[in-house]
Structure formats: structure tokens, C-alpha cells
CSV table of C-alpha atoms in Angstrom, one decimal:
chain,number,residue,atom,x,y,z
A,1,LYS,CA,28.8,-32.3,45.9
A,2,GLN,CA,27.9,-29.3,48.1
A,3,GLU,CA,27.1,-26.2,46.5
A,4,VAL,CA,26.5,-22.9,48.2
A,5,THR,CA,24.8,-20.0,46.8
A,6,GLN,CA,24.4,-16.4,48.0
A,7,ILE,CA,21.7,-13.8,46.9
A,8,PRO,CA,22.2,-11.1,46.2
A,9,ALA,CA,25.6,-10.8,44.9
A,10,ALA,CA,25.7,-7.2,45.6
A,11,LEU,CA,23.6,-4.8,47.6
A,12,SER,CA,23.6,-1.2,48.2
A,13,VAL,CA,21.3,0.4,51.0
A,14,PRO,CA,21.0,3.7,52.7
A,15,GLU,CA,22.3,4.1,56.5
A,16,GLY,CA,19.8,2.9,59.0
A,17,GLU,CA,18.2,0.2,56.9
A,18,ASN,CA,17.5,-3.4,58.2
A,19,LEU,CA,18.7,-5.9,55.7
A,20,VAL,CA,18.7,-9.6,54.9
A,21,LEU,CA,21.4,-11.6,53.2
A,22,ASN,CA,20.6,-15.0,51.9
A,23,CYS,CA,22.6,-18.3,51.6
A,24,SER,CA,21.4,-21.6,50.4
A,25,PHE,CA,23.1,-25.0,50.2
A,26,THR,CA,22.3,-28.0,48.3
A,27,ASP,CA,23.2,-31.0,50.7
A,28,SER,CA,21.6,-30.7,54.0
A,29,ALA,CA,23.9,-33.0,55.8
A,30,ILE,CA,26.0,-30.2,57.2
A,31,TYR,CA,27.5,-30.0,60.8
A,32,ASN,CA,27.4,-26.2,61.1
A,33,LEU,CA,27.2,-23.0,59.1
A,34,GLN,CA,29.4,-19.9,59.7
A,35,TRP,CA,28.9,-16.3,58.5
A,36,PHE,CA,32.2,-14.3,57.8
A,37,ARG,CA,32.9,-10.7,56.7
A,38,GLN,CA,35.7,-9.8,54.6
A,39,ASP,CA,37.1,-6.4,54.0
A,40,PRO,CA,38.8,-5.6,50.7
A,41,GLY,CA,42.2,-7.3,50.4
A,42,LYS,CA,41.9,-8.7,54.2
A,43,GLY,CA,41.2,-12.0,55.8
A,44,LEU,CA,37.9,-13.4,56.9
A,45,THR,CA,36.4,-12.2,60.3
A,46,SER,CA,33.9,-14.9,61.9
A,47,LEU,CA,30.5,-13.2,62.6
A,48,LEU,CA,28.2,-16.1,63.6
A,49,LEU,CA,28.4,-20.0,63.9
A,50,ILE,CA,25.3,-21.9,63.9
A,51,GLN,CA,25.3,-25.5,64.7
A,52,SER,CA,23.2,-27.9,62.7
A,53,SER,CA,20.7,-28.6,65.9
A,54,GLN,CA,20.4,-24.8,66.3
A,55,ARG,CA,17.8,-22.5,64.5
A,56,GLU,CA,19.5,-19.1,65.1
A,57,GLN,CA,22.3,-17.1,66.6
A,58,THR,CA,22.6,-13.6,67.6
A,59,SER,CA,25.5,-11.2,68.1
A,60,GLY,CA,24.8,-7.4,68.5
A,61,ARG,CA,22.9,-6.1,65.5
A,62,LEU,CA,23.4,-9.5,63.7
A,63,ASN,CA,21.1,-12.5,63.7
A,64,ALA,CA,21.6,-15.6,61.7
A,65,SER,CA,18.9,-18.3,61.2
A,66,LEU,CA,19.3,-21.8,59.8
A,67,ASP,CA,16.7,-24.0,58.1
A,68,LYS,CA,18.7,-27.2,57.6
A,69,SER,CA,15.9,-29.1,56.1
A,70,SER,CA,15.3,-26.5,53.4
A,71,GLY,CA,18.9,-25.8,52.9
A,72,ARG,CA,18.8,-22.1,53.7
A,73,SER,CA,20.3,-19.6,56.1
A,74,THR,CA,19.7,-15.8,56.4
A,75,LEU,CA,21.9,-13.0,58.0
A,76,TYR,CA,19.7,-10.3,59.3
A,77,ILE,CA,21.6,-7.0,59.9
A,78,ALA,CA,19.6,-4.2,61.9
A,79,ALA,CA,20.1,-0.6,61.6
A,80,SER,CA,22.7,-0.8,59.2
A,81,GLN,CA,25.8,1.4,59.3
A,82,PRO,CA,28.6,2.6,56.9
A,83,GLY,CA,31.2,0.4,58.8
A,84,ASP,CA,29.2,-2.6,57.8
A,85,SER,CA,30.3,-2.3,54.3
A,86,ALA,CA,32.0,-5.4,53.4
A,87,THR,CA,31.6,-8.8,51.4
A,88,TYR,CA,29.7,-11.3,53.6
A,89,LEU,CA,30.3,-15.0,53.1
A,90,CYS,CA,28.6,-18.1,54.2
A,91,ALA,CA,30.3,-21.4,54.6
A,92,VAL,CA,29.1,-24.8,55.5
A,93,LYS,CA,30.8,-27.7,57.1
A,94,LYS,CA,29.8,-31.2,56.2
A,95,THR,CA,29.3,-33.8,59.0
A,96,SER,CA,32.4,-35.6,57.7
A,97,GLY,CA,35.6,-33.7,57.4
A,98,SER,CA,36.7,-30.2,58.3
A,99,ARG,CA,36.7,-28.4,55.1
A,100,LEU,CA,34.3,-25.4,54.7
A,101,THR,CA,32.3,-24.8,51.4
A,102,PHE,CA,31.9,-21.2,50.8
A,103,GLY,CA,29.3,-19.2,48.9
A,104,GLU,CA,30.4,-16.3,46.5
A,105,GLY,CA,29.5,-13.8,48.9
A,106,THR,CA,27.3,-10.6,49.0
A,107,GLN,CA,29.1,-7.4,48.6
A,108,LEU,CA,27.3,-4.9,51.1
A,109,THR,CA,27.5,-1.2,50.7
A,110,VAL,CA,25.9,1.1,53.3
A,111,ASN,CA,25.7,4.7,52.1
A,112,PRO,CA,25.9,7.5,54.7
B,1,LYS,CA,45.2,-13.8,72.8
B,2,ALA,CA,47.0,-13.7,69.4
B,3,GLY,CA,45.0,-14.6,66.2
B,4,VAL,CA,46.2,-16.6,63.2
B,5,THR,CA,49.3,-15.2,61.9
B,6,GLN,CA,50.1,-15.5,58.2
B,7,THR,CA,53.6,-14.4,56.8
B,8,PRO,CA,54.5,-12.9,54.7
B,9,ARG,CA,51.6,-10.7,53.8
B,10,TYR,CA,52.7,-9.9,50.2
B,11,LEU,CA,54.8,-11.9,47.8
B,12,ILE,CA,55.9,-11.2,44.2
B,13,LYS,CA,57.3,-14.1,42.2
B,14,THR,CA,58.1,-15.1,38.7
B,15,ARG,CA,56.8,-18.0,36.7
B,16,GLY,CA,58.5,-21.1,37.3
B,17,GLN,CA,59.7,-20.1,40.7
B,18,GLN,CA,58.6,-21.7,44.0
B,19,VAL,CA,57.1,-20.1,47.0
B,20,THR,CA,56.5,-21.2,50.6
B,21,LEU,CA,53.8,-19.5,52.8
B,22,SER,CA,53.7,-19.9,56.6
B,23,CYS,CA,50.8,-20.0,59.0
B,24,SER,CA,50.8,-19.8,62.8
B,25,PRO,CA,47.5,-21.0,64.2
B,26,ILE,CA,45.8,-19.7,67.4
B,27,SER,CA,47.8,-21.2,70.5
B,28,GLY,CA,46.0,-24.4,71.5
B,29,HIS,CA,44.6,-25.0,68.1
B,30,ARG,CA,45.8,-28.2,66.4
B,31,SER,CA,43.9,-28.1,63.0
B,32,VAL,CA,44.9,-25.9,60.0
B,33,SER,CA,43.4,-25.5,56.8
B,34,TRP,CA,44.5,-23.5,53.7
B,35,TYR,CA,42.1,-21.9,51.1
B,36,GLN,CA,42.8,-20.1,47.9
B,37,GLN,CA,40.8,-17.0,47.0
B,38,THR,CA,40.5,-15.7,43.4
B,39,PRO,CA,38.1,-13.4,41.9
B,40,GLY,CA,37.0,-16.2,39.4
B,41,GLN,CA,36.8,-19.1,41.6
B,42,GLY,CA,36.0,-17.6,45.0
B,43,LEU,CA,37.4,-19.5,48.1
B,44,GLN,CA,38.6,-23.0,47.3
B,45,PHE,CA,39.7,-25.5,49.9
B,46,LEU,CA,43.3,-26.6,49.4
B,47,PHE,CA,44.2,-29.1,52.4
B,48,GLU,CA,43.9,-29.4,56.1
B,49,TYR,CA,46.5,-30.6,58.7
B,50,PHE,CA,45.8,-32.0,62.0
B,51,SER,CA,48.6,-33.5,64.3
B,52,GLU,CA,51.3,-33.2,61.7
B,53,THR,CA,49.1,-35.3,59.2
B,54,GLN,CA,47.2,-34.2,56.1
B,55,ARG,CA,43.6,-35.3,56.7
B,56,ASN,CA,41.8,-33.7,53.7
B,57,LYS,CA,43.0,-32.5,50.4
B,58,GLY,CA,41.1,-30.2,47.8
B,59,ASN,CA,41.1,-30.6,43.9
B,60,PHE,CA,44.6,-29.0,43.4
B,61,PRO,CA,47.5,-30.3,41.4
B,62,GLY,CA,50.5,-31.9,43.0
B,63,ARG,CA,52.5,-28.5,42.7
B,64,PHE,CA,50.6,-27.5,45.9
B,65,SER,CA,51.8,-29.2,49.0
B,66,GLY,CA,51.9,-28.5,52.7
B,67,ARG,CA,53.2,-29.6,56.1
B,68,GLN,CA,52.5,-29.1,59.6
B,69,PHE,CA,55.2,-29.1,62.5
B,70,SER,CA,54.8,-30.3,65.9
B,71,ASN,CA,53.9,-26.9,67.4
B,72,SER,CA,50.9,-26.8,64.7
B,73,ARG,CA,52.5,-24.2,62.5
B,74,SER,CA,52.0,-25.1,59.1
B,75,GLU,CA,53.6,-24.1,55.8
B,76,MET,CA,52.3,-24.6,52.1
B,77,ASN,CA,54.4,-24.7,49.1
B,78,VAL,CA,53.8,-24.2,45.6
B,79,SER,CA,56.3,-25.1,43.0
B,80,THR,CA,56.6,-24.0,39.4
B,81,LEU,CA,54.5,-21.2,39.8
B,82,GLU,CA,52.0,-20.3,37.1
B,83,LEU,CA,50.2,-16.9,36.5
B,84,GLY,CA,47.1,-18.5,37.5
B,85,ASP,CA,48.3,-19.1,41.1
B,86,SER,CA,48.1,-15.6,41.7
B,87,ALA,CA,45.6,-15.3,44.5
B,88,LEU,CA,45.0,-14.5,48.2
B,89,TYR,CA,46.0,-17.6,50.1
B,90,LEU,CA,44.1,-17.7,53.6
B,91,CYS,CA,44.8,-20.1,56.5
B,92,ALA,CA,42.1,-21.1,59.0
B,93,SER,CA,42.7,-22.4,62.6
B,94,ARG,CA,40.5,-24.7,64.6
B,95,VAL,CA,40.7,-26.2,68.1
B,96,GLY,CA,40.4,-29.8,66.8
B,97,GLN,CA,39.5,-31.7,63.9
B,98,GLY,CA,36.3,-33.5,62.7
B,99,LEU,CA,33.0,-33.5,64.4
B,100,SER,CA,34.5,-32.2,67.7
B,101,ASP,CA,35.8,-28.9,66.4
B,102,THR,CA,33.9,-25.8,66.0
B,103,GLU,CA,34.5,-22.2,64.9
B,104,ALA,CA,37.2,-21.5,62.2
B,105,PHE,CA,39.2,-18.4,62.6
B,106,PHE,CA,41.2,-17.2,59.5
B,107,GLY,CA,44.4,-15.1,59.1
B,108,GLN,CA,45.0,-12.0,57.2
B,109,GLY,CA,46.2,-13.9,54.2
B,110,THR,CA,49.2,-13.9,51.9
B,111,ARG,CA,48.8,-12.0,48.7
B,112,LEU,CA,50.9,-14.0,46.0
B,113,THR,CA,51.4,-12.2,42.5
B,114,VAL,CA,53.0,-14.4,40.0
B,115,VAL,CA,54.6,-12.2,37.2
């Protein structure tokens, strides 16, 4: 059974810092990994999608990497801003089926 | 291009009642999945529909059911509501199903409160 773990559970940083969020998964037979952002009481916003054959994806200040063999992904946020404050979730999709297995999320607070 | 639309946004129901939630996927998307989010259990997969057929089902009791219409819109139904069913219910939309599909897009969710 696939298990996804995110560390840390919560993170508080001053504005302008670069930071790294971690995601690990137990079953390396994944098709892709997706990072999401969730604001309180809201739905999920897709940030980055990495296919299993890719090593990284970039969008603006965000960079996500994937090491499938070791079961790890990182989300790097450069020059953090207060507007980045949210919960960040990673989810993996197995090679069979379409269901996503989510981690518990990292709650990020960026202080002005 | 319109995103994933879920209605209603908020619901308050009494124990024992039933409820129906609706999800309209992005135009052209044929796969709809449902997830339940609670503080204790996080995000858990309920079921997935593609071409009006349930393709995958999570580990939830039979009180949770769903269906998909020919226009890809989906509904989920929860019967005999329990207090523990209080949650944010999220719907995800994909272009296709299986290995050929890619990014999942989520709606804003329906907040269900059972009293």
C-alpha cells in the first residue's frame, strides 16, 4: 500500500527566505507526482506535475524535483512571500488506476 | 476556460438524512474523482468515474455512492448521514483515465456539516 509522508508538518519563515518542502513515498511504482497548494477552507490548486520519467519541473519561483528510485520529491520555493502562506500537499499516482495518494501536507507561514 | 465547479459550496444536514453533491468537470474532461478531506484522515479517495462507469473505489462504506452522466457531470450521494461524514468533499477532473491522463484539477469543494 502506497504511503506518502511530508516533512515538516509546519514551517514558519521570514519573508524572502528560500525553503524546501519534502515528500517521500513508499512504493516507487508511480506514474507521476503532483504538488498542490491549499488555502484555508478552499480547494486544491495544482502547482507542478512531474512525470515519472522526469527529474524536475519549474514554474516561476517554484521548482520540484523527483527521485523515483529513492521515493522522494522536494518542492523548492525561492524568495518566499507572505502570499505563499498555505498548506502544500504532494500526491502520487500509481502506474495503474487514476487515484491520487496524498501526504498530510506542510503548513507554511511566511511572515512579513 | 471554466474550472471545476462544485455545488453547493456549503451544506448543513441532520444525522440520518441523505445528501447529494454535484461536480461539473472542465469542458472536455471525462474523468471525475471524488475525495473526502478531514482534519484527522487527510485526503482520502472515494471513487472515480470515467465514461459513466465507476472505475475505482476507495475504502468507504456503501452509504457513499456516485454516478456520472453522459455530459461527464458527476454526483455523489451519502445516505444515512453520520457525524463523522462532516468533511470537505473535493472533486477532481482529468482529461482521460489511466496512463493516458495527466494533471488533476480540483474544484473548491463542498463543505458538509452533519449535526
